[in-house]
Coordinates of C-alpha atoms in Angstrom, one line a residue:
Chain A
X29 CA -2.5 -29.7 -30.7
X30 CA -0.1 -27.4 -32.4
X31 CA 0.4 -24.0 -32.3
X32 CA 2.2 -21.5 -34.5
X33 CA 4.6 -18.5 -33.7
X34 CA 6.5 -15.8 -35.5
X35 CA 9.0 -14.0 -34.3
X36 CA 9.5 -11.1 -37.1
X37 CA 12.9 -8.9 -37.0
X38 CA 14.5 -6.2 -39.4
X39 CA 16.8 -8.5 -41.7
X40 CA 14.8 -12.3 -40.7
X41 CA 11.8 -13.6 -39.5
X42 CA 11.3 -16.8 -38.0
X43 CA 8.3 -19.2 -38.1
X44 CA 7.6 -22.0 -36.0
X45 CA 5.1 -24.7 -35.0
X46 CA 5.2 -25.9 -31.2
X47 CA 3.8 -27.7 -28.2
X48 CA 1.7 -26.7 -25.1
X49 CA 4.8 -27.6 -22.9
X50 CA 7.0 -24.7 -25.0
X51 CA 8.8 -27.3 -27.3
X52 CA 9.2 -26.2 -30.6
X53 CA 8.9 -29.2 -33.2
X54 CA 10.0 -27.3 -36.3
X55 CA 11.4 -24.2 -37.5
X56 CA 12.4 -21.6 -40.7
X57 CA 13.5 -18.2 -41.3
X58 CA 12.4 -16.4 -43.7
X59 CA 14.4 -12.7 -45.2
X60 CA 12.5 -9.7 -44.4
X61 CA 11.8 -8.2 -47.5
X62 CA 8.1 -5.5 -48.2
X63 CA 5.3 -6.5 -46.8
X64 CA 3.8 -8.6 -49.4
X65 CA 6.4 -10.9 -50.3
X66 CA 7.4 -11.0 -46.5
X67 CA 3.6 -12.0 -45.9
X68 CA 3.1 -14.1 -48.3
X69 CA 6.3 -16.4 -47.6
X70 CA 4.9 -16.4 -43.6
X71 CA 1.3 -17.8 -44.7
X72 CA 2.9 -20.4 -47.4
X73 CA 4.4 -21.9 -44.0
X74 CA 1.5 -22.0 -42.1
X75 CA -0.6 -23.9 -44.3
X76 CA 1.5 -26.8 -45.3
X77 CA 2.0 -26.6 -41.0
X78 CA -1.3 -26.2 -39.6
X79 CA -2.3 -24.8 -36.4
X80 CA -4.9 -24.4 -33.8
X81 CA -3.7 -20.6 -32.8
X82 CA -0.4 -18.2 -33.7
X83 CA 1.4 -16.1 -31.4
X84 CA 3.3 -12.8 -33.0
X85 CA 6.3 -11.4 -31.8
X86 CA 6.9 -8.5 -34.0
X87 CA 9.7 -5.4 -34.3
X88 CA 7.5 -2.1 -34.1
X89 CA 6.5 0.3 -33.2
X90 CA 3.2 -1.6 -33.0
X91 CA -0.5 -0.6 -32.0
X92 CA -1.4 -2.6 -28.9
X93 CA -5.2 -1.2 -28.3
X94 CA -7.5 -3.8 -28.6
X95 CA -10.2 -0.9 -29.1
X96 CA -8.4 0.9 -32.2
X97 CA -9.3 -0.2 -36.2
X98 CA -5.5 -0.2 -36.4
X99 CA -4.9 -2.7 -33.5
X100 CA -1.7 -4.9 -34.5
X101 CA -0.5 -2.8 -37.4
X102 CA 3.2 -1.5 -37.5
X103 CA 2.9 2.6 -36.7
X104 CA 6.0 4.4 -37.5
X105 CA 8.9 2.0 -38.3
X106 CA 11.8 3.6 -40.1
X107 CA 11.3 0.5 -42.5
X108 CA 8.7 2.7 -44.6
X109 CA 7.1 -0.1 -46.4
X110 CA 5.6 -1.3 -43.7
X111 CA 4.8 1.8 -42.1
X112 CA 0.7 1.4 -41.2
X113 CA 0.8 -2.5 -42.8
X114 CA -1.8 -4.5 -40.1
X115 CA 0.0 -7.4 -39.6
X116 CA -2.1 -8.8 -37.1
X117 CA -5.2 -8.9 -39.5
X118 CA -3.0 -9.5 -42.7
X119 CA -2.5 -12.8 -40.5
X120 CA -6.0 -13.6 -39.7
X121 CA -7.4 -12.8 -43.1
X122 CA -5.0 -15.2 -44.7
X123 CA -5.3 -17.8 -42.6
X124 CA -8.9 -17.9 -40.4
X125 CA -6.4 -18.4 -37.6
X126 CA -6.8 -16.9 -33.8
X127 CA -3.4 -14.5 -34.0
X128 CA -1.8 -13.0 -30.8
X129 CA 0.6 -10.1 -31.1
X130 CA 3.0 -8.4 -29.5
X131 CA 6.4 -6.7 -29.5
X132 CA 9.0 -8.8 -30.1
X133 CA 11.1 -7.8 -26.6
X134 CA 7.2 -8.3 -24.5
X135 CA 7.6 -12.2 -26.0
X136 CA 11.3 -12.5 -25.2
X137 CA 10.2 -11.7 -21.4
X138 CA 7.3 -13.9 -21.6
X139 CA 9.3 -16.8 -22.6
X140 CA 12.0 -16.5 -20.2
X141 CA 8.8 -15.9 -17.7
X142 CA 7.3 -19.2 -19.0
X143 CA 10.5 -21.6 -19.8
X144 CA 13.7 -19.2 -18.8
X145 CA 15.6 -16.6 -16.6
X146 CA 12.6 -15.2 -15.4
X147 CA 10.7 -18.6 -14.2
X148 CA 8.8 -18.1 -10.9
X149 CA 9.2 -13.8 -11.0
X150 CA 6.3 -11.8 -11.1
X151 CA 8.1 -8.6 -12.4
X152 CA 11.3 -9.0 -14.6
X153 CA 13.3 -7.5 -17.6
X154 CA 14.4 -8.2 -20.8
X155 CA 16.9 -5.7 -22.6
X156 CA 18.2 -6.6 -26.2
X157 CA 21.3 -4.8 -26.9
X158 CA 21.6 -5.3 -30.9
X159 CA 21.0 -3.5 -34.3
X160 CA 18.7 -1.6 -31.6
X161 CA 17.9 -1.6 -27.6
X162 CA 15.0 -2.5 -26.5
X163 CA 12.9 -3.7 -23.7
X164 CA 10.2 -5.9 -22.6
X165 CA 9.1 -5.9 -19.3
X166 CA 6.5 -8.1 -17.1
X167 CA 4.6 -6.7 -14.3
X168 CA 2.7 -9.0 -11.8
X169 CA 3.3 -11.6 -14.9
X170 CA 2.2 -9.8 -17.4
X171 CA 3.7 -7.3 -20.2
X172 CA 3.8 -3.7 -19.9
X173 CA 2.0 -1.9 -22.5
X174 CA 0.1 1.4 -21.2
X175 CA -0.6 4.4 -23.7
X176 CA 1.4 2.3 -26.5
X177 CA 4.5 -0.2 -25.0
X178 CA 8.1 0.7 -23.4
X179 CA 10.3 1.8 -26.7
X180 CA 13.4 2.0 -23.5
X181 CA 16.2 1.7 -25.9
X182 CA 15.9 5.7 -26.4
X183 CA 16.0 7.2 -23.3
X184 CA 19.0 9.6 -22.6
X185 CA 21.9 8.9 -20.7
X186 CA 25.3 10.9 -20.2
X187 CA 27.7 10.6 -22.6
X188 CA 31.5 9.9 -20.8
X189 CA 33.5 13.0 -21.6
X190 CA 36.2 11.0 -23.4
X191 CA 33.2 10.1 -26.0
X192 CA 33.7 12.7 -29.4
X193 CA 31.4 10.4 -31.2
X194 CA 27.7 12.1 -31.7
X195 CA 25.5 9.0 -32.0
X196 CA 23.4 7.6 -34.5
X197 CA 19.5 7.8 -33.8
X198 CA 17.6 9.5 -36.0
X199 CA 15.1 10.9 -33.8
X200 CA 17.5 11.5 -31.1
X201 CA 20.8 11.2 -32.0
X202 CA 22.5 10.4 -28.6
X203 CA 19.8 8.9 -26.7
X204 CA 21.2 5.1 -25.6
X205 CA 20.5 3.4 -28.8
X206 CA 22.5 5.9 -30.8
X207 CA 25.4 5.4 -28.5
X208 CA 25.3 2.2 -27.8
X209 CA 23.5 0.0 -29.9
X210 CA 25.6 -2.7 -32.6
X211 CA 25.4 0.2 -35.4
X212 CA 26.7 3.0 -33.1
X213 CA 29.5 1.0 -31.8
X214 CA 30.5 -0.2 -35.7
X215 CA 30.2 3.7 -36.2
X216 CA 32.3 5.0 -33.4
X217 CA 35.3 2.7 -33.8
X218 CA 35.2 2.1 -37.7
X219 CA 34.9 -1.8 -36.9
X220 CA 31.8 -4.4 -36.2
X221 CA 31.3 -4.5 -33.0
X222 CA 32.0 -8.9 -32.9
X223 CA 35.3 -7.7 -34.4
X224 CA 36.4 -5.8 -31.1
X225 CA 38.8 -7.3 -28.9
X226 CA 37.7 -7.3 -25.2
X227 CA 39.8 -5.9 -24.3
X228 CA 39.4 -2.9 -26.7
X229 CA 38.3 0.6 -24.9
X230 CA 34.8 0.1 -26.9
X231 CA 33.8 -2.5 -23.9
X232 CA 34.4 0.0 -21.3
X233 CA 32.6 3.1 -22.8
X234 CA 29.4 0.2 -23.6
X235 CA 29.2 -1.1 -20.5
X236 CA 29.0 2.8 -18.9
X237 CA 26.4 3.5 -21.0
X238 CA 24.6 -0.1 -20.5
X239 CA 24.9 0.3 -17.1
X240 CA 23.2 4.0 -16.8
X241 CA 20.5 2.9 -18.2
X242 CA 20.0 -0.5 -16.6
X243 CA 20.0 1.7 -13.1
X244 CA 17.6 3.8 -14.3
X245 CA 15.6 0.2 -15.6
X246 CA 16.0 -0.2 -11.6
X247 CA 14.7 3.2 -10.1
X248 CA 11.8 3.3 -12.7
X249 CA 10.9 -0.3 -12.7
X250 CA 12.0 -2.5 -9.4
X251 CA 12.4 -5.8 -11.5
X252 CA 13.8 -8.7 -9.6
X253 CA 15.7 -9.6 -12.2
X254 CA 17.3 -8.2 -15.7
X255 CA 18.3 -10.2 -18.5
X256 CA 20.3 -8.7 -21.5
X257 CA 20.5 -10.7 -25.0
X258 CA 21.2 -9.6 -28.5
X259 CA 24.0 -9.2 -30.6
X260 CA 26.2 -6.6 -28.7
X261 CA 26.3 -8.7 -25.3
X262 CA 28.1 -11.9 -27.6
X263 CA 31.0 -10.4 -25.9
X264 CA 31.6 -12.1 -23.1
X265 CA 33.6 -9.7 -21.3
X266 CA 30.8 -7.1 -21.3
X267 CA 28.4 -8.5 -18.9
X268 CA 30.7 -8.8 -15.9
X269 CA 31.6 -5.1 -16.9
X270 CA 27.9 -4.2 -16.5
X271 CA 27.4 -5.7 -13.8
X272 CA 30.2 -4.2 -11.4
X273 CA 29.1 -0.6 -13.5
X274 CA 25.6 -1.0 -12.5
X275 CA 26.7 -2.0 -8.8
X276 CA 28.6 1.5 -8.6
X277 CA 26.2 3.1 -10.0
X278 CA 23.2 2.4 -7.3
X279 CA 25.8 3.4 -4.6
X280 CA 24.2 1.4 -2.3
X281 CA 21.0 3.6 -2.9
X282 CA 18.5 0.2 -3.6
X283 CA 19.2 -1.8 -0.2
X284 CA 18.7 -5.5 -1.0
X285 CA 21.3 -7.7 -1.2
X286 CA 20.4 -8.9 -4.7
X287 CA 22.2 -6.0 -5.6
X288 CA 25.5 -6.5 -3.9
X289 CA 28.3 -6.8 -6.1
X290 CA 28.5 -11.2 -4.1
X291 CA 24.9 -11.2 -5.7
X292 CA 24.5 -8.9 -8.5
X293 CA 25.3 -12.3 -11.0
X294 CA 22.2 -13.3 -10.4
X295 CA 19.9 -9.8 -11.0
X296 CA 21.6 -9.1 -14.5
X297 CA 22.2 -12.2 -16.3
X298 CA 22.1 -13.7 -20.1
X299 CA 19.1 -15.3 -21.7
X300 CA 18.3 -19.0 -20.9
X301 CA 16.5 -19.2 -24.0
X302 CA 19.2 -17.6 -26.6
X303 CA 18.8 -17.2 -29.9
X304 CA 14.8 -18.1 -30.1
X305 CA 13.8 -16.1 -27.3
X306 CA 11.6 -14.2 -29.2
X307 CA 10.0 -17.3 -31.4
X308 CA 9.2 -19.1 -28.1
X309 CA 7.6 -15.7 -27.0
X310 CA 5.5 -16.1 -30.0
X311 CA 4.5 -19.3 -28.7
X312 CA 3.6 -18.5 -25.0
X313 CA 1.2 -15.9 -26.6
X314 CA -0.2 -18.3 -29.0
X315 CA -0.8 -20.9 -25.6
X316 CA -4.6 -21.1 -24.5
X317 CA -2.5 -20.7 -20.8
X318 CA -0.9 -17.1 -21.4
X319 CA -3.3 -15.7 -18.8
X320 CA -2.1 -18.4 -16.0
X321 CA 0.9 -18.7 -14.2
X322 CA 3.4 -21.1 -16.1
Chain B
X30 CA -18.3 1.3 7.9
X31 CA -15.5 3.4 8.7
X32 CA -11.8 3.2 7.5
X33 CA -8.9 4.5 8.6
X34 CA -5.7 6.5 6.8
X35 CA -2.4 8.0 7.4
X36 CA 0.1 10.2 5.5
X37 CA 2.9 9.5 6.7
X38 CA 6.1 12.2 5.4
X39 CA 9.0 13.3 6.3
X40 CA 7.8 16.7 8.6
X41 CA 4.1 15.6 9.2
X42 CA 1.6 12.3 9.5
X43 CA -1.9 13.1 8.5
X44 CA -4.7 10.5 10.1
X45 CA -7.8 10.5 8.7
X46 CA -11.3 8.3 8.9
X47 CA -13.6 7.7 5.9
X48 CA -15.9 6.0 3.7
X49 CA -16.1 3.6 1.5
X50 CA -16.7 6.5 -1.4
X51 CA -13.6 8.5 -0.4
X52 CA -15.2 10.7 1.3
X53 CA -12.7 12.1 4.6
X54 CA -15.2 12.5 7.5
X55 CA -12.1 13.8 9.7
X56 CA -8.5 14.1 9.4
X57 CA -5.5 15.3 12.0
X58 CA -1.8 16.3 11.4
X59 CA 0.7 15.0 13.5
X60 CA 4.6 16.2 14.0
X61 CA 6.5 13.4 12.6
X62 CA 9.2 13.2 15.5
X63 CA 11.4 9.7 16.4
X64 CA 8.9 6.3 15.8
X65 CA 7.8 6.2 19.4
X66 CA 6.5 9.6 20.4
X67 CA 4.5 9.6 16.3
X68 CA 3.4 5.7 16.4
X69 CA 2.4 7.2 20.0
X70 CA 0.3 9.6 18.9
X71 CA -0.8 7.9 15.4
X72 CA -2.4 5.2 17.7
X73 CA -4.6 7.9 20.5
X74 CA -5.8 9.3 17.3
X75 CA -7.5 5.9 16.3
X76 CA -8.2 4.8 19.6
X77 CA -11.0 7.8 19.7
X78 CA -12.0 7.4 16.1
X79 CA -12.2 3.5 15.4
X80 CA -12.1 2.0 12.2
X81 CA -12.7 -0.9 10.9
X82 CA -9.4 -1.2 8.6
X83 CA -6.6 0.9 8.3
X84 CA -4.4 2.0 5.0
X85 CA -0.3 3.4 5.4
X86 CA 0.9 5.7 2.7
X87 CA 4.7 6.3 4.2
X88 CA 7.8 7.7 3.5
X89 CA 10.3 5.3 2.5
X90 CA 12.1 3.1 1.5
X91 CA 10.0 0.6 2.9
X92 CA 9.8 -3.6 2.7
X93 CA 6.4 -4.2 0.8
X94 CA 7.5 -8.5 0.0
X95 CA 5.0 -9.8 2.2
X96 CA 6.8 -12.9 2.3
X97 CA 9.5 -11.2 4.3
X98 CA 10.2 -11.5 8.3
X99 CA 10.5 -7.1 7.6
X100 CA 7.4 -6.8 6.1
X101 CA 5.9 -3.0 6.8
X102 CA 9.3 -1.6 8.3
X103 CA 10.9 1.4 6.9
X104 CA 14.5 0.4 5.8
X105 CA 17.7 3.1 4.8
X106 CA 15.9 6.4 5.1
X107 CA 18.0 9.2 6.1
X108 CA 16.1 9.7 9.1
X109 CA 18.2 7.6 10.9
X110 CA 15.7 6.9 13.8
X111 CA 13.1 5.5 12.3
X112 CA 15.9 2.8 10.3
X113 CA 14.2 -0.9 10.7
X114 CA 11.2 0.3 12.4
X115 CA 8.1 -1.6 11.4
X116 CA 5.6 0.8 10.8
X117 CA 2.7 -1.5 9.8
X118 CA 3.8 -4.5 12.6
X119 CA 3.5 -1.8 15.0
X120 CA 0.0 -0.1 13.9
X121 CA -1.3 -3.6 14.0
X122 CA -0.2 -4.3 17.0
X123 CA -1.2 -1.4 19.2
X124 CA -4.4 -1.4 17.4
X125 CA -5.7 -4.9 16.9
X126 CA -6.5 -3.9 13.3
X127 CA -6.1 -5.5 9.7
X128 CA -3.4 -2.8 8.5
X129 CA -2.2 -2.3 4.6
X130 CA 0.9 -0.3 3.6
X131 CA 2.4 1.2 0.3
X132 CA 4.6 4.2 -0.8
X133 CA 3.1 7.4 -0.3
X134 CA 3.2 8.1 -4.2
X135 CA 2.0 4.4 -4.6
X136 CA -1.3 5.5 -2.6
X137 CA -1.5 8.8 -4.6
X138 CA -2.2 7.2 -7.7
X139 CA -4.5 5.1 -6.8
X140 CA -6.3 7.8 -5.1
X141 CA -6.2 9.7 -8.7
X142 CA -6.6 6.7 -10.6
X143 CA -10.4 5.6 -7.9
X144 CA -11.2 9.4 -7.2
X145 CA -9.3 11.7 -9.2
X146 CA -7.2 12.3 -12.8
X147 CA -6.6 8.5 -13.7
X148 CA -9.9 8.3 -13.6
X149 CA -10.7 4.8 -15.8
X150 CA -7.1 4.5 -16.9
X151 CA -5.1 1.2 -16.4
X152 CA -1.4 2.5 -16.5
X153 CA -1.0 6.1 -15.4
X154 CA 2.1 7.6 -12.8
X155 CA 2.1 10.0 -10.5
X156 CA 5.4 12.3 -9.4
X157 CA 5.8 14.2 -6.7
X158 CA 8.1 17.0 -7.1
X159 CA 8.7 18.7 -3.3
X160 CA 11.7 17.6 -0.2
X161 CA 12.5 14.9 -2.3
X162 CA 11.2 13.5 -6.2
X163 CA 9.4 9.8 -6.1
X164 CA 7.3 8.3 -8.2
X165 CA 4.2 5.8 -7.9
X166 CA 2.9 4.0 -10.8
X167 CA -0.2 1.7 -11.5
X168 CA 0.4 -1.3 -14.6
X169 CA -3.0 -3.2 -15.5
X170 CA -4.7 -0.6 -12.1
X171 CA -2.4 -2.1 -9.5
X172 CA 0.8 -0.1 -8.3
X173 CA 4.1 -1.5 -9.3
X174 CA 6.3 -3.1 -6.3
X175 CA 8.6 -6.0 -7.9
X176 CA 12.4 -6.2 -6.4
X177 CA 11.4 -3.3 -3.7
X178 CA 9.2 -0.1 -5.2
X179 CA 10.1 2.3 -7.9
X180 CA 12.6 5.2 -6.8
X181 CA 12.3 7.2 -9.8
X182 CA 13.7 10.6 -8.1
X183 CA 17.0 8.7 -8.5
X184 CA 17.4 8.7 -12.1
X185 CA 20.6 10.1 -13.6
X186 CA 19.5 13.3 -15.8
X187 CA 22.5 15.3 -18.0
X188 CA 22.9 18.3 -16.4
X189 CA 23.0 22.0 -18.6
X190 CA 26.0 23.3 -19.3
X191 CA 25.4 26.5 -17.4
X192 CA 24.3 24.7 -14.2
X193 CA 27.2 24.6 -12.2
X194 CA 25.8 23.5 -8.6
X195 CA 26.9 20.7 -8.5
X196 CA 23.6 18.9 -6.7
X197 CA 22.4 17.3 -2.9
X198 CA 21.5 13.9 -3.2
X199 CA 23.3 12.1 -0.1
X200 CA 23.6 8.7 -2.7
X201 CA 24.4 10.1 -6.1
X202 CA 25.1 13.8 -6.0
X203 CA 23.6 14.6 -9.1
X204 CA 20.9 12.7 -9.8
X205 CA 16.9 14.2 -10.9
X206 CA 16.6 14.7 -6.9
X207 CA 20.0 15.9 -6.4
X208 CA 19.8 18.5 -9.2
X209 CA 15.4 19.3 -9.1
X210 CA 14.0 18.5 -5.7
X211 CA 12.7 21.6 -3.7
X212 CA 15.7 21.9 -1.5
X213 CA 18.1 21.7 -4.6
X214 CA 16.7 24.6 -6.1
X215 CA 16.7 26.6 -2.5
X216 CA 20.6 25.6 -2.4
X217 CA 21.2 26.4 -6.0
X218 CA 19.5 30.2 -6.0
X219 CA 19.9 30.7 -2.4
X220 CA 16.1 31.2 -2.2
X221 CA 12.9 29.4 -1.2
X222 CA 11.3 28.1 -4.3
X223 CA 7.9 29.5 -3.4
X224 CA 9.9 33.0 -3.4
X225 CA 11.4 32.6 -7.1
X226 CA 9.5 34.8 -9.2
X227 CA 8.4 32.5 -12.6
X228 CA 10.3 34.6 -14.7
X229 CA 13.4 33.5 -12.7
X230 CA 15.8 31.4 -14.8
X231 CA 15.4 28.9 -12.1
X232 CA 12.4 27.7 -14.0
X233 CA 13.7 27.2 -17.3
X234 CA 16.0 24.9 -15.6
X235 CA 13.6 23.0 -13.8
X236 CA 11.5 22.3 -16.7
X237 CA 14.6 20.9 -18.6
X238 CA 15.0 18.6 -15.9
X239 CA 11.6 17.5 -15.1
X240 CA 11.3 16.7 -18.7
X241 CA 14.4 14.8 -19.3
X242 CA 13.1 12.6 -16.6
X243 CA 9.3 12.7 -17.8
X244 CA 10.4 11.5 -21.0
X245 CA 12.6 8.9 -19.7
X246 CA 9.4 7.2 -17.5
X247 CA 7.3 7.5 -21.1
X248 CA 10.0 5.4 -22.6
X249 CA 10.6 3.3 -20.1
X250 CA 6.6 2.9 -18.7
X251 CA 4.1 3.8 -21.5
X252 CA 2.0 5.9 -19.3
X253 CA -1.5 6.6 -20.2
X254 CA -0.9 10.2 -18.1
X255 CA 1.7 11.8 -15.6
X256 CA 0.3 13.7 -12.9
X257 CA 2.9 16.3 -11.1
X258 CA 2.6 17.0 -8.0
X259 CA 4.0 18.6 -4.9
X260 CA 5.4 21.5 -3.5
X261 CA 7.4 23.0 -6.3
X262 CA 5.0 22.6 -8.7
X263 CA 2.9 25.0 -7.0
X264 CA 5.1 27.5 -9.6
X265 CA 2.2 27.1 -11.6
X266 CA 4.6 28.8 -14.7
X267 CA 6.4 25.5 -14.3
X268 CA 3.3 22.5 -15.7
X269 CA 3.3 24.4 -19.1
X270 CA 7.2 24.8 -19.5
X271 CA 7.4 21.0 -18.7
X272 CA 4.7 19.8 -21.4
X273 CA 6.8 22.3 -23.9
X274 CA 10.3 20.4 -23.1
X275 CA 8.8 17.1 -22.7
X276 CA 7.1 17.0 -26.5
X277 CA 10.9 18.8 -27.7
X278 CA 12.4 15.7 -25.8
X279 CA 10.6 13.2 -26.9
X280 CA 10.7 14.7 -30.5
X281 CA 7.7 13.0 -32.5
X282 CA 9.2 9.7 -31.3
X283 CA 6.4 8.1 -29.8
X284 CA 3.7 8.6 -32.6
X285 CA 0.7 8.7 -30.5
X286 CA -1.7 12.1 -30.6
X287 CA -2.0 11.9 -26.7
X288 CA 1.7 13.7 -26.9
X289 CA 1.1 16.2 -29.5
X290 CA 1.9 20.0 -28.6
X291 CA -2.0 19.9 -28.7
X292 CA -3.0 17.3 -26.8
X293 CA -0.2 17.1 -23.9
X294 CA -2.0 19.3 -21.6
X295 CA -4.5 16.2 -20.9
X296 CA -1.3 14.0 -21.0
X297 CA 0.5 15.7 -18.2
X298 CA -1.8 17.1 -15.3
X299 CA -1.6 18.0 -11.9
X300 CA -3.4 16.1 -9.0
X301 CA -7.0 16.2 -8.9
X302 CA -6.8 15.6 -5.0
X303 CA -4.9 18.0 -4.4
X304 CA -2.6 18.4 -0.9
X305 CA -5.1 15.1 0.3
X306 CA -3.8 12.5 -2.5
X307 CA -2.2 10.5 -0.1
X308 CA -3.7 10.6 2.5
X309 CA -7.2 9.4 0.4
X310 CA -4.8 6.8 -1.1
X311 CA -4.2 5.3 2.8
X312 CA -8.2 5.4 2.9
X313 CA -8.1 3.1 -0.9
X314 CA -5.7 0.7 0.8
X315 CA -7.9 0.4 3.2
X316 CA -11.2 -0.1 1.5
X317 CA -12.5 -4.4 0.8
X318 CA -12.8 -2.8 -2.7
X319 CA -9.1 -2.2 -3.6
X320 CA -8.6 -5.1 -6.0
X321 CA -11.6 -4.1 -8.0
X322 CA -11.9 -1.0 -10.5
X323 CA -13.8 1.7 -8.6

């Protein structure tokens, strides 16, 4: 038996056929272009690689409410041609296929859940830092969506005093993602962010802001355990950074010694998964088993 | 059948005996003084009005891993004598009774969410804004725990630039509790809050706060609605001043009508239960029914 998955981003999107057992048996990527084209390409793959159900993981923002006509469509993206597009049913119309969705960070958690960093938790976090910030979070095993899901890459945080830049979100302007994300960083300091030395000032000012939010993640959320992936954390030197930042940043406040700076390695780590977090995401919600515990 | 509560905060425990519908037959307040003299008291209560099962709501921070040796106890609160006491281990104990425990804003929402203004949602919060700020919030009906419990009055907020107390919290200075809670705004005005007239500038201030946070659990939790309570929101100017800052905030971000300038008033609400949320969310712990929708 053989089951599909997408996992759709801004500039890619990546289809894939896998096993029960998470294994992924073949893989392509695919240019996000319109709708249509994009689309097209996506159901040209699944019918010369057939399968018994597909999973979606899928940039947004997306409608999650199994009770609205507009369940699985992309709401207000900033990519405007696929502002309202259903991709859920675009899916199932093309190909008479069972088709799971939901947003790209919820399957990047779910994977790690099933397969990763997060195996045996019940309640756990996964925080891409990248061309944006997002996060997906599982509680009691299963992903947080309520009145639409977490969008936690634009929450506010303080900006460091020494910080003249004014940030890049469009909505918010200095909320976290338009301090901190890859764009915002290749904004401040005139250079891409993988082009920064580590020990450039950039690392210190990212892993302040990573950090303020990853407490708040804490005092909001309780996971027992955060993982960070995306572009921005391919600097090696920033995790250790966030790490003691987040340490001094409780204060002590949280009193369990998975937070103590001998431990804290082990709450806030990188992916196990990498790269195809997200496409094994798509998987695990294409998996007859998503409701059990892996 | 009758079951048995308690309310247990910082200046007062309140014990109560009900019913299976919610209904409080009889309820008591109690001093809270050192563990011995209240646990004392707590158990003659019960002793002449037996119940059948018993449900905490407490102060904390408190050990909810039932997996753990600590199980029950209270762990770093300020009040220094009650530090490692097991709360629930002793209830049990003196009483011979199957005892449940949870935050005290854990049980207040899931006395809104059987009896009150979550009514028939699955992911709501509830905030209490009075001594200190906490937070208790249901995902998929059940109340979030993971690492430890939330501690939402914790979050780091930006302070205005014409604020220049510099905030309370023991932990973090100025935090949302430093800078928002009840006695914050008594040592920033040098006045009671119930004694601020709500033209006061105090308010405006408040609301900016509040709603910095408000939007930050939105992002971060995807509430289906916030309910405020507590003793400063008993400024009943404030409620409306806080929907106003938090749609500003969030700025058309999260593209759902629930958080239009129109529609926030059903979005953000105060308690249905009033000053007896928690202690009718001690009586839900204690009911067979807890693991069921009501």
């Amino acid at each position: 038996m053989f089951y599909g998955a997408i996992e759709a981003g801004g500039t890619k999107v990546l289809c894939g056929v896998g096993l029960q057992t998470g294994e992924l048996v073949d893989h392509v990527s695919i240019p996000t272009r319109g709708p249509t084209e994009t689309i097209r390409d996506i159901v040209t793959y699944f019918r010369s690689h057939p399968v018994s159900r597909l999973g979606v993981a899928s940039f947004g923002p997306l409608d999650l409410d199994p009770r609205h006509a507009t369940y699985g469509s992309i709401t207000n993206t900033p990519k405007i041609a696929w502002r309202g597009v259903n991709f859920l049913q675009s899916l199932k119309n093309a190909l008479q296929l069972t088709v799971f969705i939901d947003t790209d960070v919820n399957a990047a958690i779910l994977a790690e859940y099933a397969w990763g960093a997060a195996a045996h938790l019940t309640t756990a976090l996964y925080v891409t830092i990248g061309t944006g910030i997002g996060g997906g979070v599982l509680v009691d095993r299963r992903p947080v969506h309520g009145l639409m899901h977490p969008e936690m890459g634009h929450i506010g945080i303080r900006k460091d005093s020494s910080d003249a830049f004014p940030g890049i979100c469009a909505t918010h302007v200095d909320c976290l993602e338009g301090l901190a994300s890859g764009p915002a960083i290749a904004a401040r300091w005139q250079v891409s962010s993988q082009d920064l030395p580590s020990d450039h000032p950039a690392w210190a000012l990212e892993a302040n802001y990573l950090a303020q939010a990853i407490a708040t993640y804490i005092y909001v959320l309780s996971p027992q355990r955060i993982i960070l992936g995306g572009g921005v954390m391919q600097q090696t030197a920033l995790l250790p950074a966030i790490r003691r930042a987040v340490a001094s940043n409780l204060n002590g406040y949280i009193a369990r010694r998975e937070l103590l700076t001998e431990e804290i390695d082990h709450y806030i780590v990188p992916p196990q998964l990498g790269q195809l977090a997200g496409l094994r995401g798509g998987l695990w919600l294409a998996l007859p088993s998503m409701d059990m515990e892996p």
